[in-house]
Amino acid sequence: MRNRKISFTVNNEKVTLHVRPYETLLETLRERLLLTGAKEACGLGSCGACTVIVNRKPVRSCLILTLEVEDAIIETIEGLKKNGNLHPLQKAFMEKGAVQCGFCTPGMIMTAKSLLDRNSRPNRSEIIEAISSNLCRCTGYKKIIEAVEDVCSKE
Ligand code: FES
Ligand code: FES
C-alpha cells in the first residue's frame, strides 16, 4: 500500500497530509503535527492516555489509523484554550487538585469534555462510567470526579 493524501480538521484548522497506510492518529498528531498533548502510554487501547475527540466521540488515537479520519473533525487538548482562557475543565482539574503527574490528564479531560458535550449535567454515576476506561495511577479518581462535577454545577 502507498501513502495517501487526505484532509481532516484539527482544532478548527484544516490539515492535508500524505499518510502512511499504518500510521496511527496518535503518531500523526504527536510526530507530524507536534500536538503532543495526547500521550502514548500502553499503545494498545487500554489506558486512555491518548484520547482525543473525533466527530464528537472520544477515541483512542493509538488504535485508529489516520486514513480512517479522512474529513473528520478532531479535537485535542491543545484546542481547548480559547482567547487565552483555559477551558472550564482545565481550570477545575487544577483547582481541585485532579492533576498529579499529569500523564493521564489530557486524555481524561478530552473524555470528560466529550461527555459534557453530549450531556451538560451528568450525574456522578455517568461521570464515573464515562471516565472508567481512562486509567490514572496517581489521584485515586476522587478529585477528577469532583472536578467534572464542579464544571457541571457551574453550567
Ligand atoms: S496509549 Fe492509547 S489507550 Fe493507552
Ligand atoms: S495524574 Fe498521574 S496518571 Fe493520572
Short mmCIF file of C-alpha atoms and ligand atoms in Angstrom, two decimals:
data_model
loop_
_atom_site.label_atom_id
_atom_site.label_comp_id
_atom_site.label_asym_id
_atom_site.label_seq_id
_atom_site.Cartn_x
_atom_site.Cartn_y
_atom_site.Cartn_z
CA MET A 1 0.00 0.00 0.00
CA ARG A 2 1.14 3.50 -0.79
CA ASN A 3 0.91 6.75 1.13
CA ARG A 4 -2.35 8.58 0.55
CA LYS A 5 -3.17 12.26 0.66
CA ILE A 6 -6.06 13.04 2.98
CA SER A 7 -7.57 16.04 4.73
CA PHE A 8 -9.19 16.45 8.10
CA THR A 9 -9.71 19.22 10.64
CA VAL A 10 -7.80 19.50 13.89
CA ASN A 11 -8.78 22.17 16.41
CA ASN A 12 -10.60 24.14 13.69
CA GLU A 13 -7.70 24.06 11.25
CA LYS A 14 -7.77 22.06 8.05
CA VAL A 15 -4.84 19.70 7.66
CA THR A 16 -3.79 17.94 4.46
CA LEU A 17 -1.11 15.27 4.68
CA HIS A 18 0.29 12.26 2.88
CA VAL A 19 -0.19 9.48 5.41
CA ARG A 20 1.36 6.05 5.59
CA PRO A 21 -1.03 3.09 5.41
CA TYR A 22 -0.44 2.02 9.01
CA GLU A 23 0.18 5.42 10.58
CA THR A 24 -1.92 5.85 13.72
CA LEU A 25 -3.72 9.06 14.51
CA LEU A 26 -1.58 9.33 17.65
CA GLU A 27 1.59 9.24 15.53
CA THR A 28 0.21 11.85 13.17
CA LEU A 29 -0.82 14.16 15.97
CA ARG A 30 2.34 13.85 18.00
CA GLU A 31 5.07 13.38 15.42
CA ARG A 32 3.82 15.26 12.39
CA LEU A 33 1.53 17.95 13.79
CA LEU A 34 3.55 18.32 17.01
CA LEU A 35 0.40 18.14 19.13
CA THR A 36 1.94 16.23 21.99
CA GLY A 37 -0.90 16.62 24.48
CA ALA A 38 -2.28 13.18 23.66
CA LYS A 39 0.10 10.77 25.37
CA GLU A 40 1.33 7.37 24.33
CA ALA A 41 1.35 5.01 27.29
CA CYS A 42 0.10 1.48 26.56
CA GLY A 43 -0.21 1.94 22.80
CA LEU A 44 -2.78 -0.86 22.93
CA GLY A 45 -6.07 0.89 23.61
CA SER A 46 -6.11 0.03 27.30
CA CYS A 47 -5.27 3.22 29.21
CA GLY A 48 -6.98 6.18 27.53
CA ALA A 49 -3.92 8.48 27.76
CA CYS A 50 -4.12 9.08 24.00
CA THR A 51 -7.82 10.04 23.94
CA VAL A 52 -8.91 12.75 21.53
CA ILE A 53 -12.37 13.59 20.20
CA VAL A 54 -13.20 12.54 16.64
CA ASN A 55 -16.57 13.62 15.27
CA ARG A 56 -17.77 14.30 18.84
CA LYS A 57 -16.79 10.89 20.20
CA PRO A 58 -13.83 10.07 22.45
CA VAL A 59 -11.37 7.92 20.53
CA ARG A 60 -8.16 6.17 21.47
CA SER A 61 -5.83 7.70 18.94
CA CYS A 62 -3.31 4.85 19.30
CA LEU A 63 -5.89 2.44 17.90
CA ILE A 64 -7.22 4.35 14.93
CA LEU A 65 -5.42 4.75 11.64
CA THR A 66 -5.10 8.26 10.29
CA LEU A 67 -6.52 7.03 7.00
CA GLU A 68 -9.76 6.40 8.88
CA VAL A 69 -10.18 10.05 9.89
CA GLU A 70 -10.43 11.50 6.40
CA ASP A 71 -12.75 14.55 6.56
CA ALA A 72 -13.21 14.11 10.31
CA ILE A 73 -13.39 16.89 12.87
CA ILE A 74 -10.76 16.23 15.54
CA GLU A 75 -10.36 17.99 18.87
CA THR A 76 -7.28 17.68 21.03
CA ILE A 77 -6.37 19.16 24.40
CA GLU A 78 -4.40 21.89 22.60
CA GLY A 79 -7.64 23.26 21.13
CA LEU A 80 -9.50 23.72 24.41
CA LYS A 81 -7.99 27.02 25.46
CA LYS A 82 -9.95 29.92 23.94
CA ASN A 83 -8.74 33.53 23.76
CA GLY A 84 -6.04 32.78 26.29
CA ASN A 85 -8.50 31.26 28.77
CA LEU A 86 -8.35 27.68 29.91
CA HIS A 87 -11.41 25.51 29.33
CA PRO A 88 -13.57 25.16 32.48
CA LEU A 89 -12.48 21.52 32.78
CA GLN A 90 -8.81 22.50 32.68
CA LYS A 91 -9.43 25.11 35.37
CA ALA A 92 -11.42 22.71 37.53
CA PHE A 93 -8.75 19.99 37.29
CA MET A 94 -6.18 22.49 38.54
CA GLU A 95 -8.36 23.98 41.25
CA LYS A 96 -9.49 20.60 42.59
CA GLY A 97 -6.03 19.08 42.56
CA ALA A 98 -7.09 16.46 40.00
CA VAL A 99 -3.65 16.52 38.37
CA GLN A 100 -0.59 14.86 39.85
CA CYS A 101 1.94 13.55 37.34
CA GLY A 102 -0.42 14.77 34.61
CA PHE A 103 0.20 11.92 32.21
CA CYS A 104 -3.43 10.83 32.12
CA THR A 105 -4.82 14.35 32.28
CA PRO A 106 -5.20 15.31 28.59
CA GLY A 107 -6.98 12.06 27.81
CA MET A 108 -9.10 12.31 30.94
CA ILE A 109 -10.14 15.88 30.11
CA MET A 110 -10.99 15.02 26.50
CA THR A 111 -13.12 12.11 27.68
CA ALA A 112 -14.86 14.39 30.17
CA LYS A 113 -15.36 17.07 27.52
CA SER A 114 -16.95 14.58 25.19
CA LEU A 115 -19.34 13.58 27.99
CA LEU A 116 -20.26 17.21 28.74
CA ASP A 117 -20.76 17.92 25.02
CA ARG A 118 -23.41 15.19 25.00
CA ASN A 119 -24.83 15.77 28.46
CA SER A 120 -24.10 19.03 30.25
CA ARG A 121 -25.50 17.74 33.56
CA PRO A 122 -24.26 14.19 34.04
CA ASN A 123 -24.75 12.66 37.46
CA ARG A 124 -21.88 11.11 39.41
CA SER A 125 -22.54 7.62 38.03
CA GLU A 126 -22.50 8.90 34.48
CA ILE A 127 -19.21 10.69 35.10
CA ILE A 128 -17.69 7.56 36.63
CA GLU A 129 -18.90 5.44 33.74
CA ALA A 130 -17.55 7.90 31.15
CA ILE A 131 -14.04 8.01 32.63
CA SER A 132 -13.94 4.38 33.73
CA SER A 133 -11.60 3.29 30.98
CA ASN A 134 -9.18 6.19 31.41
CA LEU A 135 -6.58 4.96 33.85
CA CYS A 136 -4.92 7.17 36.45
CA ARG A 137 -2.19 5.81 38.69
CA CYS A 138 -1.93 8.87 40.92
CA THR A 139 -5.13 10.56 42.00
CA GLY A 140 -7.49 7.80 43.12
CA TYR A 141 -10.09 9.36 40.75
CA LYS A 142 -11.99 11.18 43.53
CA LYS A 143 -10.65 14.61 42.67
CA ILE A 144 -11.09 14.00 38.96
CA ILE A 145 -14.76 13.19 39.50
CA GLU A 146 -15.15 16.26 41.73
CA ALA A 147 -13.54 18.45 39.08
CA VAL A 148 -16.02 17.28 36.43
CA GLU A 149 -18.91 17.75 38.88
CA ASP A 150 -17.65 21.24 39.63
CA VAL A 151 -17.91 22.19 35.96
CA CYS A 152 -21.44 20.73 35.73
CA SER A 153 -22.58 22.71 38.76
CA LYS A 154 -21.45 25.94 37.07
CA GLU A 155 -23.05 25.22 33.68
S1 FES B 1 -1.87 4.85 24.66
FE1 FES B 1 -3.77 4.64 23.62
S2 FES B 1 -5.05 3.64 25.05
FE2 FES B 1 -3.09 3.69 26.05
S1 FES B 2 -2.22 12.16 37.41
FE1 FES B 2 -0.65 10.67 37.15
S2 FES B 2 -1.61 9.10 35.98
FE2 FES B 2 -3.23 10.45 36.47
#
